[in-house]
mmCIF file of C-alpha atoms in Angstrom:
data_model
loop_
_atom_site.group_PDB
_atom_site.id
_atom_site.type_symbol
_atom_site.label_atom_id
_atom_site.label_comp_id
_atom_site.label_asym_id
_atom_site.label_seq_id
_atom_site.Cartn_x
_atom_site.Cartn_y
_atom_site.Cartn_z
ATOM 1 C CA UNK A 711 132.947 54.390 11.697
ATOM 2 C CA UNK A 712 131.001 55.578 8.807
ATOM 3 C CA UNK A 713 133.653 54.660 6.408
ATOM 4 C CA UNK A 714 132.868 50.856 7.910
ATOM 5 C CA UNK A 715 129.752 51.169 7.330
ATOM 6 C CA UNK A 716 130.177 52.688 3.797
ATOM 7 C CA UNK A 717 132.570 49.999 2.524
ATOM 8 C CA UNK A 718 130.082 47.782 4.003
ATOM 9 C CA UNK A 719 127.303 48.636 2.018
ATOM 10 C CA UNK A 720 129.166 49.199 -1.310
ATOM 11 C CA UNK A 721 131.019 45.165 -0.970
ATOM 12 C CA UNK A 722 127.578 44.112 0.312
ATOM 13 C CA UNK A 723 126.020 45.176 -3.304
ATOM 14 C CA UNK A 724 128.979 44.331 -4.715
ATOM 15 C CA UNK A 725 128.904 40.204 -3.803
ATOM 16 C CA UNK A 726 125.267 40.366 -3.991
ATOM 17 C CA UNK A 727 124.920 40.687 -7.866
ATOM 18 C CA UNK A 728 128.067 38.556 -8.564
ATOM 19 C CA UNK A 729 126.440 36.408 -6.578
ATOM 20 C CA UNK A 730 122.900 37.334 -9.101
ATOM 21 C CA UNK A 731 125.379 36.775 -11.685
ATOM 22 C CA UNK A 732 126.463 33.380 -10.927
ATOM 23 C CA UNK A 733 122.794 31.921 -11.373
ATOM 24 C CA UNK A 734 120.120 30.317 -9.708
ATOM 25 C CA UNK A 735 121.041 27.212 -7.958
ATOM 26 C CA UNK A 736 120.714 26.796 -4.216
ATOM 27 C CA UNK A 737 123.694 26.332 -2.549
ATOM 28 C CA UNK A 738 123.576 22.949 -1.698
ATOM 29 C CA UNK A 739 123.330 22.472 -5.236
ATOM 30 C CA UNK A 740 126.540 24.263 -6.362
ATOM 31 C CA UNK A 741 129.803 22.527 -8.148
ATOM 32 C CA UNK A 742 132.940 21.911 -6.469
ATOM 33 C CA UNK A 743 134.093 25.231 -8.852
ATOM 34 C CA UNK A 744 130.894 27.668 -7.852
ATOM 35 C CA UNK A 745 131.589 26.606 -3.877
ATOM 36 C CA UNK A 746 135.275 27.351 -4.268
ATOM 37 C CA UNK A 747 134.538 30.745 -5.746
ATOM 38 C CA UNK A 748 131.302 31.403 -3.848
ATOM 39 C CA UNK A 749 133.658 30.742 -0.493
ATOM 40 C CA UNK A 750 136.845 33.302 -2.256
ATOM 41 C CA UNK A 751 134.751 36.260 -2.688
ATOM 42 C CA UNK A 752 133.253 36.073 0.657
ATOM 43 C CA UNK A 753 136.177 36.420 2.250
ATOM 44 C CA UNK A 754 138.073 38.668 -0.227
ATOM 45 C CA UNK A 755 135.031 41.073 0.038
ATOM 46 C CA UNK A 756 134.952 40.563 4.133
ATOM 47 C CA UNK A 757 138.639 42.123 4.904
ATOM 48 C CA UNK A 758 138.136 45.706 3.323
ATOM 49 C CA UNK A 759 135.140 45.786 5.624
ATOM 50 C CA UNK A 760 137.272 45.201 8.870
ATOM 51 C CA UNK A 761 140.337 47.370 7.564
ATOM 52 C CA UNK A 762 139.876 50.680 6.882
ATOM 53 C CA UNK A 763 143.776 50.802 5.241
ATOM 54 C CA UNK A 764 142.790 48.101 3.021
ATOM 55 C CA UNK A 765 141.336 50.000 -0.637
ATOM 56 C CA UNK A 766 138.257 49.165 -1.973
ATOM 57 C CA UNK A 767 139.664 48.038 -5.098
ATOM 58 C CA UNK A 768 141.594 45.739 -2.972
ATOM 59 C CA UNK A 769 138.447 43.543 -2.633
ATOM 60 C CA UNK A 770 136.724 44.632 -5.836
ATOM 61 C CA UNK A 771 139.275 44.102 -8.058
ATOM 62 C CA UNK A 772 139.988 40.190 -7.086
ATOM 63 C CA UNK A 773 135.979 39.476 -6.803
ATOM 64 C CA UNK A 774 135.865 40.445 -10.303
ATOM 65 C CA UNK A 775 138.521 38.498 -11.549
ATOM 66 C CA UNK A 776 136.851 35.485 -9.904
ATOM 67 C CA UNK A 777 133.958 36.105 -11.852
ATOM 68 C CA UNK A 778 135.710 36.420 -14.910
ATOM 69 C CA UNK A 779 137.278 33.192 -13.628
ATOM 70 C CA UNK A 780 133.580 31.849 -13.459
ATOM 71 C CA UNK A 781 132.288 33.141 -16.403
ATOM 72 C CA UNK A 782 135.292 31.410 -18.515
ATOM 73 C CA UNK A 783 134.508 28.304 -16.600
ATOM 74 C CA UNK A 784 131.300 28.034 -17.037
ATOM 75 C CA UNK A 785 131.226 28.896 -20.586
ATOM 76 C CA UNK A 786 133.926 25.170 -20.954
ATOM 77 C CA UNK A 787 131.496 23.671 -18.210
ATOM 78 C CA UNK A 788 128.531 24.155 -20.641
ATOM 79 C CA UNK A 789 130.716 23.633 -24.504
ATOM 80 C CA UNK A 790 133.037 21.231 -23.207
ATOM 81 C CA UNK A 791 131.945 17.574 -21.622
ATOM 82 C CA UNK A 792 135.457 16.709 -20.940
ATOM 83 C CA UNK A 793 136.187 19.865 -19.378
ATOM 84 C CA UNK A 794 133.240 19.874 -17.577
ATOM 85 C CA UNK A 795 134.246 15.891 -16.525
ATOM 86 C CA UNK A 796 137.352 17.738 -15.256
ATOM 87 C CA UNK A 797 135.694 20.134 -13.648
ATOM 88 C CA UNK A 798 132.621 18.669 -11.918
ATOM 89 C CA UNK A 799 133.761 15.285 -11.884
ATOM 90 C CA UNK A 800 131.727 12.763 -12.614
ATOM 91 C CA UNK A 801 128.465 10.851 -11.203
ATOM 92 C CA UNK A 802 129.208 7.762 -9.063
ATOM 93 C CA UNK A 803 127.162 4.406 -8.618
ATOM 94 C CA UNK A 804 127.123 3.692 -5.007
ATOM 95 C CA UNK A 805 123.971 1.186 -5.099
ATOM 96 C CA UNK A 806 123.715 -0.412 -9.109
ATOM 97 C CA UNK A 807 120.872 -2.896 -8.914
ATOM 98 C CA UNK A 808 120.339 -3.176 -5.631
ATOM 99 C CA UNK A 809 124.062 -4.024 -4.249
ATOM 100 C CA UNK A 810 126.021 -1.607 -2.531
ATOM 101 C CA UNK A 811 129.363 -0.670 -4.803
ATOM 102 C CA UNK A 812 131.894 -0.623 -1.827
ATOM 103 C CA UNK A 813 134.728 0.207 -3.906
ATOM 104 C CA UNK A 814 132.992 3.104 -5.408
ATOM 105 C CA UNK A 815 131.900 4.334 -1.396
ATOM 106 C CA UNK A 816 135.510 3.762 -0.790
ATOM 107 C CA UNK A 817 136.605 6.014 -3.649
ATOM 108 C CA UNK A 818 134.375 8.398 -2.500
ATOM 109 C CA UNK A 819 134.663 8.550 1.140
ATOM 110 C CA UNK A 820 131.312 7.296 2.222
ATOM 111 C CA UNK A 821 130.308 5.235 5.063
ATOM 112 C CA UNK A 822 127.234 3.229 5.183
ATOM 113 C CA UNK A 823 126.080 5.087 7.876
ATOM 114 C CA UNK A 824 126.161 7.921 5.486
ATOM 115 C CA UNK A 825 124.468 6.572 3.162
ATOM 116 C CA UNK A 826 121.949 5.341 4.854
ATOM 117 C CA UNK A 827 121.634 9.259 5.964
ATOM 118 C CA UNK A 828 121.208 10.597 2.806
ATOM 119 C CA UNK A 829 118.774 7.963 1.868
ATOM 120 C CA UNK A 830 116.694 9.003 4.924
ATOM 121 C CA UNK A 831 116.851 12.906 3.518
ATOM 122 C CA UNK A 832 115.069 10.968 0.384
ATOM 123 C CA UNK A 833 112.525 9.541 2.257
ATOM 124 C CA UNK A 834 113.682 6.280 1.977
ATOM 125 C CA UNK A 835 113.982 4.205 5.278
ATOM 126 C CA UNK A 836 115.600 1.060 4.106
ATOM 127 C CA UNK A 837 118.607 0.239 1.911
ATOM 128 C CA UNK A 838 117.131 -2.896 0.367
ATOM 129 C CA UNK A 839 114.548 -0.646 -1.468
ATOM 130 C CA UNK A 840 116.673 1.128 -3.572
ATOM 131 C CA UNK A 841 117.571 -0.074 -7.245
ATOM 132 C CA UNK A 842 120.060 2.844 -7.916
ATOM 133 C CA UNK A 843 121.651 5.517 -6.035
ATOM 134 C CA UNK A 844 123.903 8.093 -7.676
ATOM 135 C CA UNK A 845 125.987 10.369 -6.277
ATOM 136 C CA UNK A 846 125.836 13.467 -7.975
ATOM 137 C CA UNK A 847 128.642 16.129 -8.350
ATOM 138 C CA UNK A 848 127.188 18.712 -6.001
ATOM 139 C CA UNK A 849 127.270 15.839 -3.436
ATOM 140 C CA UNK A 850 123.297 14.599 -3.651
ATOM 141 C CA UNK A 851 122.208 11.377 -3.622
ATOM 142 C CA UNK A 852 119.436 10.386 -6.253
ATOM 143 C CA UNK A 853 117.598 7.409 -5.565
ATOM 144 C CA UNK A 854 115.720 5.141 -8.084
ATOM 145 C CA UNK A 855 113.336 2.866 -6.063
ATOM 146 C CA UNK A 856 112.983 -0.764 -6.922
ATOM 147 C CA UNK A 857 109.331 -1.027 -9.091
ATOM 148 C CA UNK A 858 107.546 -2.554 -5.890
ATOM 149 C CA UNK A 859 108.512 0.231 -3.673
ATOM 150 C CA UNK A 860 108.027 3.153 -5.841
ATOM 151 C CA UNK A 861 104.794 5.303 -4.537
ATOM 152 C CA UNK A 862 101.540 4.563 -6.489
ATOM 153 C CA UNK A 863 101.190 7.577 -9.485
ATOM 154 C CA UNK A 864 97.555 8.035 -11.256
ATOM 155 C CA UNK A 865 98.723 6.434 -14.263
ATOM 156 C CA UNK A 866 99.473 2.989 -12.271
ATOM 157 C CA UNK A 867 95.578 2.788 -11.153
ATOM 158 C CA UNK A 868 94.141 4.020 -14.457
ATOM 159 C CA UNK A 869 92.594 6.893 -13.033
ATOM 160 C CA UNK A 870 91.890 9.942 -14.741
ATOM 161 C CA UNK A 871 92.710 13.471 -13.372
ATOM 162 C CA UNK A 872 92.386 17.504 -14.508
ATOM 163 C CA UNK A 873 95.125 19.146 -16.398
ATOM 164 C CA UNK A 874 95.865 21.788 -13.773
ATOM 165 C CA UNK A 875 99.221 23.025 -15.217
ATOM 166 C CA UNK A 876 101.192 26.197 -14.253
ATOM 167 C CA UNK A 877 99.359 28.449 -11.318
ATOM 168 C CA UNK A 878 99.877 31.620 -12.424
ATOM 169 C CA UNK A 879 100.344 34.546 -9.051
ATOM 170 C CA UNK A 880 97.945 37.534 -10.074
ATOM 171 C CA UNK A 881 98.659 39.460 -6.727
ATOM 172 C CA UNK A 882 101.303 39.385 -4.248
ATOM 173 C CA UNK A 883 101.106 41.451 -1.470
ATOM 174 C CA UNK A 884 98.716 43.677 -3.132
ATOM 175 C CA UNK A 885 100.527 43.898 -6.203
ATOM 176 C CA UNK A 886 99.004 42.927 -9.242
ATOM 177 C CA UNK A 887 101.505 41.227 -11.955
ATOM 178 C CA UNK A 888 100.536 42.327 -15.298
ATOM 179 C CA UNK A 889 102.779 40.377 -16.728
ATOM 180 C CA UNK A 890 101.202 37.125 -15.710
ATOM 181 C CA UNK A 891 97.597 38.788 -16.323
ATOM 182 C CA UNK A 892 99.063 39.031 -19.950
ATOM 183 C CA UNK A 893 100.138 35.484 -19.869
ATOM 184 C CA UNK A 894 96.583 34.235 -19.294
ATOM 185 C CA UNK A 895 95.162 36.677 -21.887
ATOM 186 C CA UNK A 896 93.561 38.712 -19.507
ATOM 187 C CA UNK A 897 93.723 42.056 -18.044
ATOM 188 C CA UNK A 898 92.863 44.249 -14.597
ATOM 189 C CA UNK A 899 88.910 44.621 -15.236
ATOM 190 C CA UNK A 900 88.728 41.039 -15.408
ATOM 191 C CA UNK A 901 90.582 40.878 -12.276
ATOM 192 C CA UNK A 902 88.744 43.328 -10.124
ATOM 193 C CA UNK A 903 85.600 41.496 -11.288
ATOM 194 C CA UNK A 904 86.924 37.964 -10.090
ATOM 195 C CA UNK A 905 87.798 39.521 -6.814
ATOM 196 C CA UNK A 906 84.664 41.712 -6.169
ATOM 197 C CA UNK A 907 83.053 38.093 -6.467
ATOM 198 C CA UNK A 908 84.713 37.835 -3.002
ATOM 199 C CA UNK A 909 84.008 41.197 -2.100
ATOM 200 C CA UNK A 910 87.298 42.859 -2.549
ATOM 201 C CA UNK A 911 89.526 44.397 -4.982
ATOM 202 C CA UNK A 912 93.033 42.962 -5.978
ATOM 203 C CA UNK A 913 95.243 45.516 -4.112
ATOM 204 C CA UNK A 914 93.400 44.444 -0.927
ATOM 205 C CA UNK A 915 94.724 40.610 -1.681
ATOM 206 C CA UNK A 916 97.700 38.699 0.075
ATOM 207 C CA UNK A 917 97.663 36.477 -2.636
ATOM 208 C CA UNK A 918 95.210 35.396 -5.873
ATOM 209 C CA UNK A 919 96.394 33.105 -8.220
ATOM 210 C CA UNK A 920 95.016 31.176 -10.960
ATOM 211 C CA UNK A 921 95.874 27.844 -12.510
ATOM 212 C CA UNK A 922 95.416 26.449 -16.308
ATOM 213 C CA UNK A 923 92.483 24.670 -15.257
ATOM 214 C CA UNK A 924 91.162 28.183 -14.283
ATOM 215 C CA UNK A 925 90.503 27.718 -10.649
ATOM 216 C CA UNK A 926 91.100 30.548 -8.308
ATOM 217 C CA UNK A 927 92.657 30.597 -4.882
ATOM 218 C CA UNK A 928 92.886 33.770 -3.089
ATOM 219 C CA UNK A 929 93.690 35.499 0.801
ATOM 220 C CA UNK A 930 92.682 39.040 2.015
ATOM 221 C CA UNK A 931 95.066 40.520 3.683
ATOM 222 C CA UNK A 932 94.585 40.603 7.275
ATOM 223 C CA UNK A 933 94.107 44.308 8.033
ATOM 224 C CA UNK A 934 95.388 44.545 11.726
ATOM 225 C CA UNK B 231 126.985 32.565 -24.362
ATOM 226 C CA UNK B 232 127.229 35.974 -26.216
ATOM 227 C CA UNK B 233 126.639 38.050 -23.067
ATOM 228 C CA UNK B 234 129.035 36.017 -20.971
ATOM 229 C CA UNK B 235 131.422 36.906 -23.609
ATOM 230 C CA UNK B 236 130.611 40.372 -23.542
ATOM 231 C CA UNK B 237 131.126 40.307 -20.105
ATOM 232 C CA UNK B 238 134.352 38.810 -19.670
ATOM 233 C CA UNK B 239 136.214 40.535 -22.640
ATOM 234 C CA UNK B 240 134.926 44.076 -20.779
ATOM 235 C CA UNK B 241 136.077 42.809 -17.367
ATOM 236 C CA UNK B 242 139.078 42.042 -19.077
ATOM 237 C CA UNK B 243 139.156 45.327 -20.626
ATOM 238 C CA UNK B 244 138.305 47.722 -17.592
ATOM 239 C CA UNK B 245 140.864 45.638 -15.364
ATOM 240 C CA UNK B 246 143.526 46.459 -17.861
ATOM 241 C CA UNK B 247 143.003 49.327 -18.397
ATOM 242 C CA UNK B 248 142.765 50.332 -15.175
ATOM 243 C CA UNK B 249 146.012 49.298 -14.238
ATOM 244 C CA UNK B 250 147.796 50.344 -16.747
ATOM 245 C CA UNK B 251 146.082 53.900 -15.839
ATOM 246 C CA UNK B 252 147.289 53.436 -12.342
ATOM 247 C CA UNK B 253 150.635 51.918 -12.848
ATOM 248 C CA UNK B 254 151.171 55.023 -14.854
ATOM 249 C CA UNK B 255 150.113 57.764 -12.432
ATOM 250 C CA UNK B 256 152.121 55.857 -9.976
ATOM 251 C CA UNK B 257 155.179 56.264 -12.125
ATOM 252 C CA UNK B 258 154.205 59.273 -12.888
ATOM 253 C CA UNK B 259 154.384 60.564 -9.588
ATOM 254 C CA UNK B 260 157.035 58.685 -8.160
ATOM 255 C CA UNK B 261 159.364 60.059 -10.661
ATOM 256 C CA UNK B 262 158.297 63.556 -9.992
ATOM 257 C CA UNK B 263 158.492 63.557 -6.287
ATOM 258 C CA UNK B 264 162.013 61.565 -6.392
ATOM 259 C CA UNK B 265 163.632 63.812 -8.670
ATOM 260 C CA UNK B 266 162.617 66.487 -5.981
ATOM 261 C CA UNK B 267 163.755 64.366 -2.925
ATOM 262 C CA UNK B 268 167.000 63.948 -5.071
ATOM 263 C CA UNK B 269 167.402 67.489 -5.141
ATOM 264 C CA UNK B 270 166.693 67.724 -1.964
ATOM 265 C CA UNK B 271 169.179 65.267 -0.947
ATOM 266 C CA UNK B 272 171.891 66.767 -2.578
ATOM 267 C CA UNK B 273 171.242 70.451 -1.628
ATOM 268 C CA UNK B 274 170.965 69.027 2.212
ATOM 269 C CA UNK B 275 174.458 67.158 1.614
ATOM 270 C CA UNK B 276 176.212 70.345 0.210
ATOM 271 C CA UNK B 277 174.772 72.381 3.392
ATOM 272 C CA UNK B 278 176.088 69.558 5.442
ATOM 273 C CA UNK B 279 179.753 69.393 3.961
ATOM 274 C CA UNK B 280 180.107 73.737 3.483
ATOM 275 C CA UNK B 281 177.529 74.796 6.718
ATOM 276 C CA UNK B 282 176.233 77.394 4.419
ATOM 277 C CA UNK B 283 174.630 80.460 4.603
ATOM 278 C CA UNK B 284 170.830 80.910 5.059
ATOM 279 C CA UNK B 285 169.915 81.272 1.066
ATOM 280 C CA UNK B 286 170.689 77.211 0.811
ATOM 281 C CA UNK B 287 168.710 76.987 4.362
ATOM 282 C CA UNK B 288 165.534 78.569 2.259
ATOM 283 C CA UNK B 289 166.082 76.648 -0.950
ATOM 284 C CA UNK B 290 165.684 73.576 1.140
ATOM 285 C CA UNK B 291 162.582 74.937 2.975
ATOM 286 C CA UNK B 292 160.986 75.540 -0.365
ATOM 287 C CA UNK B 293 162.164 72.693 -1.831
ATOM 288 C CA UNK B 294 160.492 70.671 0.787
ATOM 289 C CA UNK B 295 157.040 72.795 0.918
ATOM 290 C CA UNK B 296 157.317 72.046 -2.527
ATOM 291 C CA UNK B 297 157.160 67.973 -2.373
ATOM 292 C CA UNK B 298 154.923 68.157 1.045
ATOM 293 C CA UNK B 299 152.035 70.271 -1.367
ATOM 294 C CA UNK B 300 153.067 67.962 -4.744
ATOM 295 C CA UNK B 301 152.673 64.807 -2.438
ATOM 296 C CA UNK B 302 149.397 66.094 -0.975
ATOM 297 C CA UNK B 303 147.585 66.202 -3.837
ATOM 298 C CA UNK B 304 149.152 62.930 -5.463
ATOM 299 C CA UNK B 305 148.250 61.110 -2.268
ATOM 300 C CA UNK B 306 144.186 61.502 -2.601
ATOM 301 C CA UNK B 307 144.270 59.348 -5.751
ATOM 302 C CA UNK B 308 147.179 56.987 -4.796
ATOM 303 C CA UNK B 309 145.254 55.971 -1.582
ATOM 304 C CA UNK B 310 142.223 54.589 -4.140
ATOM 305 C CA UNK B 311 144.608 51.604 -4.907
ATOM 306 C CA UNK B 312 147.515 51.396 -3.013
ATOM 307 C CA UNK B 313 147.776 50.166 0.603
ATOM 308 C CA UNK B 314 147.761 52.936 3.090
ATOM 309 C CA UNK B 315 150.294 51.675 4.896
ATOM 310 C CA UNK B 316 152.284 51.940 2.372
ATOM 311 C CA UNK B 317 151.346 55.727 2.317
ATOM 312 C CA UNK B 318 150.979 56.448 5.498
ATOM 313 C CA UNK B 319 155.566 55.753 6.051
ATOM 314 C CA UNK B 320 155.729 58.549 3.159
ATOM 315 C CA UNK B 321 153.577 60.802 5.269
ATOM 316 C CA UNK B 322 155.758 60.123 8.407
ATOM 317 C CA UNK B 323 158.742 60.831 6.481
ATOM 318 C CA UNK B 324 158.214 63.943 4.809
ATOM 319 C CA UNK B 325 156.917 65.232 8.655
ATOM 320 C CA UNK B 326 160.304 63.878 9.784
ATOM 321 C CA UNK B 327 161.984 65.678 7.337
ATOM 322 C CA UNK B 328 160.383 69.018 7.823
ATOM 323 C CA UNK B 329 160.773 68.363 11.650
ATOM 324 C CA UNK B 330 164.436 67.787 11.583
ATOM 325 C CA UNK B 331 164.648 70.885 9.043
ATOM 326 C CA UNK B 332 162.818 72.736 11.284
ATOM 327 C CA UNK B 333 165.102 72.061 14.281
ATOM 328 C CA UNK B 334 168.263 72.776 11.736
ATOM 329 C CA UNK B 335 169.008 68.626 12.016
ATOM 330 C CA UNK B 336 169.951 68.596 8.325
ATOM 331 C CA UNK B 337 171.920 65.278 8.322
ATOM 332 C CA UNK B 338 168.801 63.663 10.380
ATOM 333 C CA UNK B 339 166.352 65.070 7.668
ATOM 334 C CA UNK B 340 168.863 64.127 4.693
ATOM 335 C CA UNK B 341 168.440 60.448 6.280
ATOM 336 C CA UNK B 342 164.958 60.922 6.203
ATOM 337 C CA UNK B 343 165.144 61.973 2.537
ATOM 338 C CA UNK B 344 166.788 58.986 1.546
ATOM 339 C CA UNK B 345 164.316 56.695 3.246
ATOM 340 C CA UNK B 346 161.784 58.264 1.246
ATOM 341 C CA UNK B 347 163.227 57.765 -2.133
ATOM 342 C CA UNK B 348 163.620 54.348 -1.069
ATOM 343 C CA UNK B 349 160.064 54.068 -0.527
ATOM 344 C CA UNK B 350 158.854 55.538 -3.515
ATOM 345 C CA UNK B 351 161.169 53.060 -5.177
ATOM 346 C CA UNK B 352 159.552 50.100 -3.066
ATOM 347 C CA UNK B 353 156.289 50.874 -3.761
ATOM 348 C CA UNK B 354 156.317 51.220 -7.390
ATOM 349 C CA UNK B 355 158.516 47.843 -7.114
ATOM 350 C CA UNK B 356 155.202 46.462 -5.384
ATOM 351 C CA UNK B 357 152.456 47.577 -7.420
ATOM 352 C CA UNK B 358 154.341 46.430 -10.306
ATOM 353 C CA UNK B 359 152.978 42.880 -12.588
ATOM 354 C CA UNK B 360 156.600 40.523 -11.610
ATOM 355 C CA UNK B 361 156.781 36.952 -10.505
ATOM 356 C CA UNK B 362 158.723 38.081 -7.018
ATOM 357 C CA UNK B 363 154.787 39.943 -6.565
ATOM 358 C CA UNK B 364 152.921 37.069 -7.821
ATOM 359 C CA UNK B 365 154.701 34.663 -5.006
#
C-alpha cells in the first residue's frame, strides 16, 4: 500500500514539472501536438501507479522521451513555418466578410449550430455581426466584428483617460514581494508607511497592490 | 533555444546511457547465472544416467545455493527496470528446483533448470533494442 502511494507521489512530481516544462498555455489553448503528448504521459505515468510489478522507469523513461519528443518539436514549431504548418495546421476562414465559407465548415467539420456556439462563447449573439471569424489551430474561434457592431473604445468618443498601466501585487497573503517593490523603485519602509495610513502593516494584508498611475488598493485580512 | 538544446542532448544522453548500463548488467548476469544453470544441468543429467553416489548429490546442492544467493543479489537491481513478472517465473523456478532437489526428483528439477536458462535467454531477448520488440 505504501509502495502505491510512493510511486504515486514520485509520477505525481514527475508529470507535474514536464508538465512546468511544456509552458504556460491553458489547456484549451494547446496544439493538436501538446494535447497528444499532454494525453500520453497521463496515462503512461497512471499504470505504474495501479501496478506495483510495473518499474518506475517503466513510466519515467517513456514520459521523458515524450518530452524530448516535445522539446524537438517545438524547437521546428518555433524555426520552421512549414513545419510548424505541418504541425499545427493552419488557420481557417469560416466567415470572410460577412458570408459564411461552407466549404471551409465542411472541411473542418463544423455545423452552423456550432458556430453559432462558439460565437455565443465570444459574446456575440448574431451571425450577421461578424466580419471575420477564424478558426484557430487550438480549435478557437476569433471574431472580428463588423465596424457598426464593435463596442464603443475611448478613442471613438475623443475622450481622454489616465495611463494606469501594469498593477503591480505588493502583498499576497501577507507576503510582501520585494521583487515588485524593486520594480517600482521602492522598498519595505515605504510600504509599512502606505499601509499604517490604513492602520496596518503589510504582513497583516490579503492583498495591496499598486498601479503606474500610483493608486493603491488594499484588503486586511479577515482575522477570524 | 540553447536550454532546450541542452536539455534534449542530456535526455538523450542519460537515456543512453542508461541502457546501455542496464543492457549490460543484464548480460552480465544472465551469462553468469546460465553458465551455472548449465552446470547444473549437466551435473543433474550425469546423476540421472549413473544414479551416483552422494558427493554429485552435494555438488548439486551447492551448485544450486550457489545461483539461489548469486540470483538474490542480482535480482534487487534487475527489478529497477525489468518487469517483475518477468522475475518473479525465475524466482518460482529456482524454488522448484531446490524443491524437487530436495525431494531427490532430479529429472523434475533438471526440467526446471532448463526452463530457467530459457528464461534468462527470453528476457535478455526482451530487453534487447530489435524490430520483433519495437512491434
Amino acid at each position: 500500500m505504501l509502495n502505491t502511494f510512493v510511486r504515486s507521489i514520485i509520477l505525481y512530481i514527475l508529470v507535474l514539472f514536464i508538465m512546468r516544462l511544456m509552458g504556460k498555455r491553458e489547456i484549451g489553448q494547446f496544439q493538436p501536438f501538446e494535447l497528444a503528448i499532454a494525453i500520453m504521459i497521463s496515462d503512461l505515468a497512471s499504470n505504474p501507479i495501479s501496478d506495483n510489478g510495473i518499474p518506475l522507469s517503466d513510466g519515467i523513461i517513456p514520459i521523458m522521451g515524450l518530452l524530448l519528443l516535445h522539446l524537438i518539436i517545438t524547437f521546428f514549431n518555433m524555426t520552421n513555418t512549414k513545419i510548424r504548418g505541418f504541425i499545427c495546421g493552419k488557420p481557417s476562414i469560416l466567415i470572410n466578410k460577412g458570408v459564411i465559407n461552407e466549404k471551409q465548415l465542411k472541411k473542418e467539420k463544423f455545423s452552423i449550430n456550432e458556430l453559432e456556439a462558439k460565437l455565443r462563447n465570444e459574446n456575440v449573439m448574431s451571425i450577421s455581426d461578424v466580419e471575420y471569424a477564424i478558426l484557430e489551430t487550438n480549435g478557437n474561434i476569433s471574431v472580428i466584428l463588423k465596424k457598426d457592431k464593435e463596442p464603443v473604445t475611448i478613442g471613438d468618443l475623443n475622450l481622454k483617460s489616465d495611463y494606469k498601466g501594469l498593477t503591480y501585487n505588493l502583498v499576497v497573503d501577507g507576503e510582501v514581494s520585494y521583487e515588485n517593490l524593486k520594480l517600482i523603485n521602492k522598498d519595505y519602509e515605504w510600504l509599512v508607511k502606505q499601509t499604517q495610513k490604513y492602520h496596518m502593516m503589510p504582513e497583516e494584508a490579503l492583498i495591496v497592490n499598486i498601479n503606474e498611475a500610483g493608486e493603491i488598493f488594499y484588503q486586511i485580512k479577515d482575522k477570524t | 533555444m540553447k536550454k532546450e538544446v541542452i536539455a534534449v542532448c542530456s535526455i538523450l544522453v542519460i537515456i543512453f546511457t542508461t541502457n546501455y548500463i542496464c543492457q549490460v548488467y543484464l548480460n552480465n548476469v544472465a551469462d553468469d547465472i546460465s553458465e551455472n544453470l548449465k552446470e547444473l544441468h549437466s551435473i543433474c543429467m550425469e546423476y540421472l544416467e549413473k544414479q551416483d553416489n552422494e558427493e554429485k548429490e552435494k555438488i548439486i546442492e551447492e551448485k544450486i545455493k550457489e545461483i539461489s544467493n548469486k540470483w538474490e543479489k542480482s535480482e534487487q537491481i534487475l527489478s529497477l527496470y525489468i518487469e517483475h513478472s518477468e522475475l518473479e517465473k525465475i524466482d518460482v523456478n529456482i524454488v522448484r528446483i531446490k524443491s524437487f532437489q530436495e525431494i531427490d526428483e532430479y529429472d523434475e528439477a533438471t526440467q526446471a533448470v532448463s526452463e530457467c536458462i530459457f528464461m534468462f535467454k527470453h528476457i535478455r531477448q526482451k530487453q534487447r533494442m530489435s524490430l520483433s520488440n519495437l512491434f
